[in-house]
Short mmCIF file of C-alpha atoms and ligand atoms in Angstrom, two decimals:
data_model
loop_
_atom_site.label_atom_id
_atom_site.label_comp_id
_atom_site.label_asym_id
_atom_site.label_seq_id
_atom_site.Cartn_x
_atom_site.Cartn_y
_atom_site.Cartn_z
CA MET A 1 34.52 -21.65 -18.94
CA GLU A 2 33.02 -18.81 -19.44
CA LYS A 3 31.52 -16.39 -16.38
CA TYR A 4 28.47 -14.70 -16.02
CA ILE A 5 26.15 -12.36 -13.65
CA LEU A 6 23.04 -13.23 -12.71
CA SER A 7 20.21 -9.77 -12.20
CA LEU A 8 17.12 -10.69 -10.99
CA ASP A 9 14.49 -7.86 -11.54
CA GLN A 10 11.51 -8.46 -9.53
CA GLY A 11 8.96 -6.10 -11.16
CA THR A 12 5.40 -5.10 -10.28
CA THR A 13 4.20 -7.02 -12.70
CA SER A 14 6.55 -9.85 -13.36
CA SER A 15 10.05 -11.56 -11.85
CA ARG A 16 13.05 -11.56 -14.08
CA ALA A 17 16.53 -13.34 -14.09
CA VAL A 18 19.30 -12.49 -17.01
CA LEU A 19 22.28 -14.11 -17.01
CA ILE A 20 24.66 -11.52 -17.83
CA ASN A 21 28.34 -12.41 -19.73
CA GLU A 22 31.84 -10.71 -19.08
CA LYS A 23 30.69 -8.30 -22.30
CA ALA A 24 28.26 -7.14 -20.69
CA GLN A 25 25.76 -8.30 -22.87
CA ILE A 26 22.41 -10.54 -22.05
CA VAL A 27 22.95 -13.84 -22.73
CA SER A 28 19.64 -15.60 -21.34
CA MET A 29 16.25 -14.41 -19.83
CA SER A 30 13.34 -16.11 -18.44
CA GLN A 31 10.76 -14.32 -16.84
CA LYS A 32 7.04 -15.16 -14.91
CA GLU A 33 4.26 -12.95 -14.43
CA ILE A 34 3.25 -12.10 -10.83
CA ARG A 35 -0.66 -12.07 -9.53
CA GLN A 36 -2.01 -9.00 -8.96
CA ILE A 37 -4.49 -8.53 -5.82
CA TYR A 38 -7.03 -6.18 -5.67
CA PRO A 39 -8.82 -6.67 -2.35
CA LYS A 40 -10.90 -3.43 -2.36
CA GLU A 41 -10.78 -0.05 -4.78
CA GLY A 42 -7.22 1.74 -4.66
CA TRP A 43 -5.57 -1.38 -2.78
CA VAL A 44 -2.97 -3.40 -4.45
CA GLU A 45 -1.52 -6.18 -3.33
CA HIS A 46 0.97 -8.85 -3.74
CA ASP A 47 1.82 -12.67 -2.09
CA PRO A 48 5.19 -12.43 -0.81
CA ILE A 49 5.95 -16.19 -0.79
CA GLU A 50 4.31 -15.70 -4.86
CA ILE A 51 7.17 -13.68 -5.51
CA LEU A 52 10.04 -15.44 -3.82
CA ASN A 53 9.11 -18.66 -5.84
CA SER A 54 8.75 -17.14 -8.85
CA VAL A 55 12.35 -15.10 -8.52
CA ILE A 56 13.57 -19.09 -7.72
CA GLU A 57 11.67 -20.88 -10.78
CA VAL A 58 13.01 -17.93 -13.18
CA THR A 59 16.81 -18.25 -12.07
CA GLN A 60 16.68 -22.41 -12.26
CA GLU A 61 15.19 -21.78 -16.00
CA VAL A 62 17.77 -19.34 -16.76
CA ILE A 63 20.41 -21.52 -15.50
CA GLU A 64 19.22 -24.77 -17.42
CA LYS A 65 18.56 -22.58 -20.28
CA LEU A 66 21.74 -21.86 -21.07
CA LYS A 67 22.84 -24.99 -20.18
CA ILE A 68 26.06 -23.83 -17.74
CA GLN A 69 27.03 -24.76 -14.14
CA PRO A 70 26.02 -22.78 -10.99
CA GLN A 71 30.00 -22.11 -10.39
CA GLN A 72 30.92 -20.31 -13.37
CA ILE A 73 27.90 -17.53 -11.74
CA LYS A 74 30.22 -15.33 -10.00
CA SER A 75 27.53 -12.79 -8.82
CA ILE A 76 24.33 -12.28 -7.66
CA GLY A 77 22.86 -8.55 -8.42
CA ILE A 78 19.15 -7.87 -7.25
CA THR A 79 17.24 -4.61 -8.37
CA ASN A 80 12.79 -4.53 -7.42
CA GLN A 81 9.86 -2.60 -7.39
CA ARG A 82 10.33 0.32 -4.62
CA GLU A 83 8.41 0.78 -1.85
CA THR A 84 6.38 -1.87 -1.80
CA THR A 85 5.88 -3.90 1.94
CA VAL A 86 6.50 -6.57 3.32
CA ILE A 87 6.25 -8.02 7.02
CA TRP A 88 6.84 -11.39 8.80
CA ASN A 89 8.00 -13.17 11.41
CA LYS A 90 11.95 -14.05 11.89
CA GLU A 91 11.44 -16.93 13.69
CA THR A 92 8.65 -19.17 11.34
CA GLY A 93 9.17 -16.59 8.08
CA ILE A 94 5.95 -16.71 7.32
CA PRO A 95 4.86 -13.01 6.15
CA ILE A 96 1.77 -11.13 8.83
CA HIS A 97 -0.16 -10.52 5.34
CA ASN A 98 0.28 -9.34 1.39
CA ALA A 99 2.77 -7.25 0.26
CA ILE A 100 1.14 -4.17 -0.43
CA VAL A 101 1.80 -2.87 -3.64
CA TRP A 102 3.56 0.73 -4.15
CA GLN A 103 0.28 1.48 -6.01
CA ASP A 104 -1.71 0.80 -3.06
CA ASN A 105 -3.62 4.43 -1.62
CA ARG A 106 -5.04 2.84 1.25
CA THR A 107 -3.28 5.31 3.65
CA ILE A 108 -4.55 7.70 1.98
CA THR A 109 -6.38 9.44 5.26
CA LEU A 110 -3.08 8.91 7.16
CA CYS A 111 -1.12 10.38 4.76
CA GLU A 112 -3.55 13.34 4.83
CA LYS A 113 -3.35 13.76 8.88
CA LEU A 114 0.02 13.64 8.97
CA LYS A 115 0.12 16.66 6.47
CA LYS A 116 -2.67 18.44 9.00
CA GLN A 117 0.39 18.29 11.78
CA LYS A 118 1.85 20.40 9.49
CA LEU A 119 4.77 17.44 9.25
CA GLU A 120 5.25 17.97 5.58
CA LYS A 121 8.33 20.09 5.14
CA THR A 122 9.90 18.01 7.96
CA ILE A 123 10.28 15.24 5.72
CA SER A 124 10.50 16.57 2.70
CA ASP A 125 13.28 18.23 4.40
CA LYS A 126 14.60 15.07 6.26
CA THR A 127 13.68 12.15 3.27
CA GLY A 128 13.45 14.21 0.43
CA LEU A 129 9.98 12.95 -0.09
CA VAL A 130 6.40 14.32 -0.31
CA ILE A 131 3.97 12.92 2.19
CA GLY A 132 2.11 10.08 0.01
CA PRO A 133 0.78 6.21 0.41
CA TYR A 134 2.84 5.57 -2.41
CA PHE A 135 5.96 5.83 0.47
CA SER A 136 6.47 2.32 2.84
CA ALA A 137 5.85 3.84 6.20
CA THR A 138 2.31 4.18 6.03
CA LYS A 139 2.26 1.00 4.63
CA ILE A 140 4.31 -0.52 7.80
CA LYS A 141 1.76 1.09 10.64
CA TRP A 142 -1.41 0.26 8.85
CA LEU A 143 0.04 -3.17 8.81
CA LEU A 144 1.35 -3.18 12.48
CA ASP A 145 -2.39 -0.59 13.71
CA ASN A 146 -4.72 -3.16 11.89
CA ASP A 147 -3.78 -6.19 14.00
CA LEU A 148 -3.39 -5.79 17.95
CA ASN A 149 -1.79 -9.41 17.90
CA VAL A 150 0.60 -7.98 15.30
CA LYS A 151 1.59 -5.03 17.56
CA LYS A 152 2.09 -7.18 20.40
CA GLN A 153 4.74 -9.67 18.23
CA ALA A 154 6.21 -6.64 16.43
CA LYS A 155 7.25 -4.87 20.38
CA SER A 156 8.79 -8.15 20.75
CA GLY A 157 10.63 -8.51 18.27
CA LYS A 158 9.62 -11.44 16.24
CA LEU A 159 8.47 -9.51 13.08
CA ILE A 160 10.87 -7.98 10.54
CA PHE A 161 10.10 -5.38 7.84
CA GLY A 162 11.79 -5.39 4.14
CA THR A 163 10.59 -4.09 0.87
CA ILE A 164 11.08 -6.63 -1.86
CA ASP A 165 14.76 -6.56 -2.01
CA SER A 166 15.35 -7.54 1.62
CA TRP A 167 12.51 -10.04 1.62
CA LEU A 168 14.30 -11.62 -0.93
CA VAL A 169 17.67 -11.35 0.46
CA TRP A 170 16.35 -12.74 4.04
CA ASN A 171 15.80 -15.89 2.01
CA LEU A 172 17.72 -16.49 -0.48
CA THR A 173 20.43 -16.35 2.10
CA ASN A 174 18.62 -18.50 3.94
CA LYS A 175 17.46 -16.41 6.89
CA SER A 176 20.90 -15.08 7.29
CA THR A 177 20.73 -11.34 6.06
CA HIS A 178 18.14 -8.49 7.01
CA ALA A 179 19.20 -6.02 5.04
CA THR A 180 18.60 -3.21 2.64
CA ASP A 181 20.83 -0.58 0.34
CA PHE A 182 20.24 2.85 0.69
CA SER A 183 18.43 3.19 -3.02
CA ASN A 184 15.99 1.47 -1.11
CA ALA A 185 15.90 2.37 2.26
CA SER A 186 15.41 6.07 0.47
CA ARG A 187 12.00 4.94 -0.35
CA THR A 188 10.28 3.90 3.12
CA MET A 189 9.96 7.76 4.15
CA LEU A 190 11.78 6.80 7.13
CA PHE A 191 15.19 6.57 6.26
CA ASN A 192 17.36 10.26 6.47
CA ILE A 193 18.86 11.04 3.00
CA ASN A 194 20.50 13.25 5.07
CA THR A 195 22.22 11.57 8.26
CA LEU A 196 21.72 8.40 6.60
CA LYS A 197 20.38 6.60 9.18
CA TRP A 198 16.85 5.80 9.90
CA ASP A 199 15.52 9.09 11.23
CA GLU A 200 14.68 8.51 15.07
CA ASP A 201 11.85 11.58 14.97
CA ILE A 202 9.43 9.86 11.91
CA LEU A 203 9.88 6.49 13.53
CA GLU A 204 8.30 7.90 16.91
CA GLU A 205 5.81 9.47 14.95
CA LEU A 206 4.38 6.81 13.13
CA ASN A 207 4.99 4.54 16.61
CA ILE A 208 6.98 2.30 14.44
CA PRO A 209 9.70 0.19 16.34
CA LYS A 210 13.37 0.77 14.88
CA THR A 211 13.62 -3.31 15.68
CA ILE A 212 11.88 -4.21 12.45
CA LEU A 213 14.30 -2.39 10.42
CA PRO A 214 16.03 -3.75 7.82
CA ASN A 215 20.63 -2.71 8.31
CA VAL A 216 21.44 -0.15 5.64
CA LYS A 217 23.95 -1.65 3.26
CA ASP A 218 26.15 -0.15 0.11
CA SER A 219 24.17 -1.17 -3.17
CA ASN A 220 27.02 -3.14 -4.06
CA ALA A 221 27.74 -4.79 -0.23
CA TYR A 222 28.07 -8.72 -0.06
CA TYR A 223 24.81 -9.30 1.35
CA GLY A 224 25.31 -13.21 1.67
CA ASP A 225 25.15 -15.74 -0.67
CA PHE A 226 22.49 -17.66 -2.44
CA THR A 227 23.10 -21.90 -2.26
CA TYR A 228 22.18 -23.40 -5.54
CA LYS A 229 22.15 -27.17 -5.78
CA GLY A 230 25.22 -27.26 -3.39
CA THR A 231 27.08 -24.24 -4.89
CA LYS A 232 27.47 -21.12 -3.01
CA ILE A 233 26.62 -17.71 -5.35
CA PRO A 234 27.68 -14.66 -3.45
CA ILE A 235 24.53 -11.79 -3.53
CA ASN A 236 26.53 -8.29 -4.13
CA GLY A 237 24.67 -6.09 -5.16
CA ILE A 238 20.84 -4.04 -4.69
CA LEU A 239 19.47 -1.08 -6.35
CA GLY A 240 15.38 0.18 -6.51
CA ASP A 241 14.17 -0.22 -9.99
CA GLN A 242 14.60 3.42 -10.80
CA GLN A 243 18.13 3.54 -9.79
CA ALA A 244 18.75 0.65 -11.52
CA SER A 245 17.68 1.82 -14.82
CA LEU A 246 19.91 4.98 -14.00
CA PHE A 247 23.19 2.59 -13.55
CA GLY A 248 22.36 0.50 -16.83
CA HIS A 249 22.40 3.55 -18.60
CA MET A 250 25.77 4.75 -16.22
CA CYS A 251 24.66 8.01 -15.67
CA PHE A 252 27.30 8.27 -13.45
CA GLU A 253 27.91 11.90 -13.64
CA LYS A 254 26.37 14.94 -12.05
CA ASN A 255 23.81 15.52 -14.30
CA SER A 256 23.10 12.92 -16.30
CA ILE A 257 19.73 12.07 -17.13
CA LYS A 258 17.02 9.22 -17.86
CA ASN A 259 13.34 8.57 -18.46
CA THR A 260 11.73 4.99 -18.76
CA TYR A 261 8.83 4.79 -21.03
CA GLY A 262 6.84 2.42 -19.36
CA THR A 263 2.99 2.11 -17.73
CA GLY A 264 3.91 5.82 -16.39
CA CYS A 265 7.69 7.64 -16.84
CA PHE A 266 9.82 7.85 -14.76
CA MET A 267 12.91 10.49 -14.87
CA LEU A 268 15.93 10.82 -12.58
CA MET A 269 18.81 12.56 -12.09
CA ASN A 270 22.32 12.34 -11.48
CA THR A 271 23.18 15.32 -8.80
CA GLY A 272 25.95 14.01 -7.76
CA ASN A 273 27.01 13.60 -3.73
CA LYS A 274 24.29 16.91 -3.33
CA ILE A 275 21.06 16.92 -2.48
CA ILE A 276 19.31 19.41 -4.72
CA LYS A 277 15.85 20.30 -2.64
CA SER A 278 13.32 20.81 -5.74
CA ASN A 279 10.92 24.10 -6.29
CA ASN A 280 8.77 22.00 -8.95
CA GLY A 281 7.59 18.88 -7.05
CA LEU A 282 10.20 16.95 -8.28
CA LEU A 283 11.40 14.20 -5.05
CA SER A 284 15.25 14.24 -3.99
CA THR A 285 16.52 10.54 -3.08
CA ILE A 286 19.36 8.19 -3.09
CA ALA A 287 20.63 7.13 -6.57
CA TRP A 288 23.16 4.30 -4.68
CA LYS A 289 26.56 4.44 -2.51
CA ILE A 290 28.95 2.94 -3.39
CA GLU A 291 32.12 2.59 -1.40
CA ASN A 292 31.27 5.38 0.69
CA ASN A 293 30.39 7.75 -2.55
CA ILE A 294 26.76 8.36 -1.79
CA SER A 295 25.29 9.85 -5.03
CA TYR A 296 21.75 11.69 -5.04
CA SER A 297 19.41 12.34 -7.68
CA LEU A 298 16.21 13.90 -9.03
CA GLU A 299 13.04 12.30 -9.51
CA GLY A 300 10.29 13.11 -11.53
CA SER A 301 7.07 10.97 -12.94
CA ILE A 302 4.53 10.41 -15.25
CA PHE A 303 1.37 9.15 -13.90
CA ILE A 304 0.62 8.04 -17.03
CA GLY A 305 3.06 7.56 -19.96
CA GLY A 306 2.46 3.67 -22.03
CA ALA A 307 -1.26 3.18 -20.44
CA ALA A 308 -1.77 6.35 -22.60
CA ILE A 309 -1.45 3.74 -25.51
CA GLN A 310 -2.91 1.17 -23.91
CA TRP A 311 -6.23 3.09 -23.38
CA LEU A 312 -6.29 3.28 -27.56
CA ARG A 313 -5.87 0.03 -27.54
CA ASP A 314 -8.06 -1.66 -25.08
CA GLU A 315 -10.76 1.47 -24.22
CA LEU A 316 -11.02 2.97 -27.95
CA GLY A 317 -9.64 -0.18 -29.85
CA ILE A 318 -7.69 2.09 -32.68
CA ILE A 319 -5.03 -0.17 -32.50
CA LYS A 320 -4.57 -4.16 -31.69
CA THR A 321 -0.57 -3.74 -30.37
CA SER A 322 0.72 -0.78 -28.45
CA ASP A 323 3.56 -0.95 -31.14
CA GLN A 324 0.82 -0.23 -33.56
CA SER A 325 0.83 2.83 -32.58
CA GLU A 326 3.67 3.98 -34.60
CA LYS A 327 2.95 3.21 -37.77
CA GLU A 328 -0.32 4.92 -37.46
CA ALA A 329 1.28 8.08 -36.35
CA LEU A 330 3.43 8.25 -39.04
CA LYS A 331 0.10 8.20 -41.71
CA SER A 332 -1.99 10.99 -39.45
CA THR A 333 -0.62 14.54 -41.56
CA GLU A 334 -2.21 16.28 -39.34
CA SER A 335 -0.59 19.44 -38.69
CA LYS A 336 -0.21 19.73 -34.73
CA ASN A 337 -3.23 21.77 -33.60
CA LEU A 338 -4.48 18.49 -31.93
CA TYR A 339 -3.60 17.60 -28.53
CA MET A 340 -4.86 14.92 -26.06
CA VAL A 341 -3.67 15.28 -22.35
CA PRO A 342 -3.86 11.67 -20.91
CA ALA A 343 -4.42 13.20 -17.05
CA PHE A 344 -6.61 10.28 -16.51
CA ASN A 345 -6.01 10.11 -12.46
CA GLY A 346 -4.96 13.61 -11.91
CA LEU A 347 -1.64 15.31 -12.84
CA GLY A 348 2.16 14.28 -11.11
CA ALA A 349 5.06 16.40 -11.77
CA PRO A 350 5.19 19.79 -12.05
CA TYR A 351 1.30 20.28 -11.92
CA TRP A 352 0.23 18.50 -8.81
CA ASP A 353 -3.61 18.69 -9.65
CA MET A 354 -5.17 15.35 -8.38
CA TYR A 355 -8.31 17.27 -9.62
CA ALA A 356 -7.40 17.74 -13.88
CA THR A 357 -8.75 15.03 -16.34
CA GLY A 358 -8.09 13.79 -19.71
CA LEU A 359 -8.86 15.99 -22.63
CA ILE A 360 -8.57 15.64 -26.76
CA ILE A 361 -8.56 19.54 -28.01
CA GLY A 362 -8.50 20.78 -31.37
CA ILE A 363 -10.74 18.31 -32.72
CA THR A 364 -11.87 19.37 -37.01
CA ARG A 365 -14.36 17.74 -39.00
CA ASP A 366 -11.45 15.54 -40.50
CA THR A 367 -9.72 14.37 -37.58
CA ASN A 368 -9.16 10.70 -37.60
CA ASN A 369 -7.75 7.40 -35.44
CA SER A 370 -4.19 8.20 -36.59
CA ASP A 371 -4.76 12.08 -35.97
CA ILE A 372 -6.19 11.05 -32.43
CA ILE A 373 -2.96 8.22 -31.82
CA LYS A 374 -0.50 11.00 -33.16
CA ALA A 375 -1.69 12.89 -30.27
CA THR A 376 -1.35 10.74 -27.46
CA LEU A 377 1.85 9.55 -28.21
CA ASP A 378 2.92 13.42 -28.31
CA SER A 379 1.31 13.51 -25.17
CA ILE A 380 3.92 11.61 -23.84
CA ALA A 381 6.28 13.72 -24.70
CA TYR A 382 5.26 16.71 -23.98
CA GLN A 383 4.96 15.04 -20.58
CA THR A 384 8.32 14.10 -20.18
CA LYS A 385 9.35 18.16 -21.16
CA ASP A 386 7.36 19.39 -18.57
CA VAL A 387 9.61 17.42 -16.24
CA LEU A 388 12.89 17.85 -17.91
CA ILE A 389 12.26 21.63 -17.82
CA SER A 390 11.35 21.15 -13.97
CA MET A 391 14.50 19.51 -13.35
CA GLU A 392 16.38 22.07 -15.64
CA ASN A 393 14.99 24.63 -13.80
CA ASP A 394 16.34 22.72 -10.06
CA ALA A 395 19.93 21.57 -10.99
CA GLY A 396 20.40 24.97 -12.14
CA SER A 397 22.07 23.69 -15.90
CA LYS A 398 20.90 22.30 -19.20
CA ILE A 399 20.83 18.80 -20.28
CA LYS A 400 22.10 18.08 -23.57
CA THR A 401 21.20 14.26 -23.70
CA LEU A 402 18.01 12.24 -23.37
CA ASN A 403 18.95 8.53 -22.65
CA VAL A 404 16.14 6.02 -22.94
CA ASP A 405 14.63 3.02 -21.76
CA GLY A 406 11.07 1.20 -21.04
CA GLY A 407 8.44 -0.54 -23.49
CA ALA A 408 7.59 2.71 -25.43
CA SER A 409 10.78 3.81 -26.13
CA ASN A 410 10.87 1.07 -28.92
CA ASN A 411 8.31 3.60 -30.55
CA ASN A 412 10.66 5.62 -33.03
CA TYR A 413 8.19 7.98 -34.30
CA LEU A 414 7.67 9.01 -30.22
CA MET A 415 11.35 9.24 -29.99
CA GLN A 416 11.78 11.80 -32.84
CA PHE A 417 9.41 13.93 -31.15
CA GLN A 418 10.82 13.70 -28.05
CA SER A 419 13.76 15.22 -29.58
CA ASP A 420 12.23 17.33 -31.86
CA ILE A 421 10.83 18.77 -29.50
CA LEU A 422 13.04 19.10 -26.18
CA GLY A 423 15.67 20.42 -28.51
CA ILE A 424 18.16 18.00 -27.15
CA ASN A 425 19.83 13.88 -28.51
CA ILE A 426 18.42 10.68 -27.53
CA LYS A 427 20.19 7.95 -27.27
CA ARG A 428 18.48 4.87 -26.78
CA PRO A 429 20.49 1.45 -26.16
CA LYS A 430 20.30 -1.65 -28.48
CA ASN A 431 18.95 -3.53 -25.56
CA THR A 432 16.65 -1.28 -23.38
CA GLU A 433 16.74 -3.48 -20.44
CA MET A 434 18.25 -1.50 -18.32
CA THR A 435 17.03 -2.04 -14.99
CA ALA A 436 19.14 -5.59 -15.30
CA LEU A 437 22.18 -4.39 -16.96
CA GLY A 438 22.19 -2.18 -13.72
CA ALA A 439 21.57 -4.19 -11.45
CA GLY A 440 23.59 -6.89 -13.07
CA TYR A 441 27.00 -4.08 -13.23
CA ILE A 442 26.74 -3.16 -9.51
CA ALA A 443 27.25 -6.98 -8.46
CA GLY A 444 30.09 -7.32 -10.43
CA LEU A 445 31.40 -4.41 -9.50
CA LYS A 446 31.92 -5.98 -5.73
CA ALA A 447 32.82 -9.37 -7.75
CA SER A 448 35.85 -7.42 -9.62
CA PHE A 449 34.04 -8.50 -12.61
CA TRP A 450 34.67 -5.46 -14.45
CA ASP A 451 35.33 -1.68 -12.68
CA MET A 452 33.80 1.50 -13.51
CA ASP A 453 36.13 2.49 -15.71
CA HIS A 454 35.54 -0.81 -17.94
CA LEU A 455 31.94 -0.28 -17.68
CA LYS A 456 31.95 3.20 -19.36
CA THR A 457 33.89 1.21 -22.25
CA LEU A 458 30.77 -0.57 -22.33
CA ASN A 459 27.73 -0.81 -24.59
CA THR A 460 27.87 1.57 -27.03
CA ASN A 461 25.87 0.44 -28.95
CA ASN A 462 23.18 2.89 -28.86
CA THR A 463 20.43 4.92 -31.39
CA LEU A 464 20.67 7.80 -31.65
CA PHE A 465 17.34 10.45 -32.48
CA LEU A 466 19.07 13.62 -33.39
CA HIS A 467 16.91 16.91 -32.80
CA SER A 468 15.33 19.25 -36.07
CA TYR A 469 13.58 21.49 -35.18
CA ASN A 470 14.11 25.30 -34.46
CA LYS A 471 13.20 27.16 -31.66
CA ASN A 472 10.57 29.13 -32.83
CA GLN A 473 8.88 25.28 -34.02
CA ILE A 474 9.25 24.02 -30.55
CA ASP A 475 7.76 27.43 -28.72
CA ASP A 476 4.80 27.07 -30.54
CA LEU A 477 4.22 23.83 -30.44
CA TYR A 478 4.52 24.12 -26.23
CA ASN A 479 3.01 26.34 -25.64
CA LYS A 480 0.00 25.37 -27.20
CA TRP A 481 0.43 22.30 -24.50
CA LYS A 482 0.65 24.51 -21.95
CA LYS A 483 -3.04 26.12 -22.64
CA ALA A 484 -4.18 22.53 -23.31
CA ILE A 485 -2.94 21.73 -19.86
CA HIS A 486 -4.03 24.25 -18.21
CA ARG A 487 -7.26 23.80 -19.71
CA SER A 488 -7.80 20.08 -18.49
CA MET A 489 -6.24 21.32 -14.82
CA HIS A 490 -9.16 21.67 -11.99
CA TRP A 491 -12.42 19.87 -13.43
CA ASN A 492 -13.41 17.87 -10.81
P1 ADP B 1 6.14 -1.72 -17.72
O1 ADP B 1 7.30 -2.03 -16.63
O2 ADP B 1 5.69 -0.48 -17.02
O3 ADP B 1 4.83 -3.05 -17.18
P2 ADP B 1 7.39 -1.84 -20.31
O4 ADP B 1 8.74 -0.96 -20.10
O5 ADP B 1 7.08 -3.12 -20.23
O6 ADP B 1 6.34 -1.49 -18.94
O7 ADP B 1 7.12 -0.96 -21.07
C1 ADP B 1 5.15 -1.10 -21.52
C2 ADP B 1 4.49 -0.28 -21.40
O8 ADP B 1 5.01 0.54 -22.92
C3 ADP B 1 3.25 -0.24 -21.96
O9 ADP B 1 2.19 0.81 -21.18
C4 ADP B 1 2.49 -0.24 -23.71
O10 ADP B 1 1.51 -0.04 -23.97
C5 ADP B 1 4.02 0.66 -23.64
N1 ADP B 1 4.05 0.56 -25.11
C6 ADP B 1 5.29 -0.36 -25.45
N2 ADP B 1 5.88 -0.59 -26.88
C7 ADP B 1 5.53 0.35 -27.50
C8 ADP B 1 5.93 0.54 -28.39
N3 ADP B 1 6.18 0.31 -29.31
N4 ADP B 1 4.77 2.21 -28.58
C9 ADP B 1 4.01 2.88 -27.48
N5 ADP B 1 3.83 2.73 -26.24
C10 ADP B 1 4.25 0.73 -26.26
#
């Protein structure tokens, strides 16, 4: 009887369950969207019970679809939307509030206050992060301070906190395990990535009781059993989504790097067992900890990646589907003098300008829709180059190959231009479900489904994009991008 790993991928917009066979191939997948709740402008919530139910539903569905017995599943891996915060009562199992999603910015004022207290350097040194509403710490504080009764319950030890991985593990193990892994802990802004412990000073500063925090375990540890129709299946791995994708690409070596082209873009580089501090506004974070070996990474995010293509589709209406952008861009004969900067909500790394705004520059009498579509795809590639250069500068070494995944990485025009403008080759795996694969791989390691050496030999089925521009061509185009982006800055 064939054996499988079940990978549960709980993302921001949907939950997926994926079955992976011993050849590391995805053989079945099931997916369910989850509701986005927007109580106020800038607030984003999820219903934790709905998240849990959706995960159980897709699990049932994927097993039934492949018509296998639960005994054939040797191990479960979990990957999750990071930073999203849940607090629940450990006696009743009921959350005290909806989950506050990573995108939610209700704690901006609190973050400004922390910055005014000159805590930026301390927090960055301890956690590798830049103070922001994005991370769990201020979300936890908001939940605890929101209601006097809640504060009392927290002090009496009845409440516990978790990111989505912890919430799922606690429920799937029948309330027996309250734990998270190092990659998720490092996104809370409460975890000291030097000492690998919850940071007492930050906890005290924010008045968060340590008792509510989960136990932090290796990314490929045993987290307890999920009992499915009477069969106990061990949960053997947890990784935050971007780290799971890094693992899925098998970026195990120092300086190996991946970029995920989703709504935004997330670039992560493995920096080995050393923390590299960025001079360019990148984050230092934990990639994973496996059998006492810690790997760190540098992370850079671009706010608007594939979302710029959605803008072409939904606001301008000049394409009907995202993938149509490829055909349209190839029609354009414009000589790359037209630039689009999708700074719809400011600019992230390495510019960090909240006041930047979008622009299109270089328009002439004959500029047409295809040209604008091409310039928009190009903007994703240029922004990626900005972040990659920052990473190279911080790490002090040159990148040779970029691994890619995510929805927009399916666009061949974009990938070819990306390779050309970076001047390096790009490797796109046949299966771009890297997040689910990464969590599956890590769970399979613990279950001895495969070992690290075996993993490296798997999934070599990639599409390669080879760069074809010379240095002068790259410099000309990229210098103009820099001019365009500087015009978009400090607008508001
Ligand atoms: P997320 O996980 O952030 O929801 P996905 O990895 O599913 O994102 O990718 C979806 C994003 O990629 C959307 O913003 C969409 O516009 C963009 N996208 C998907 N396919 C293409 C394509 N062929 N060309 C360009 N953009 C694409």
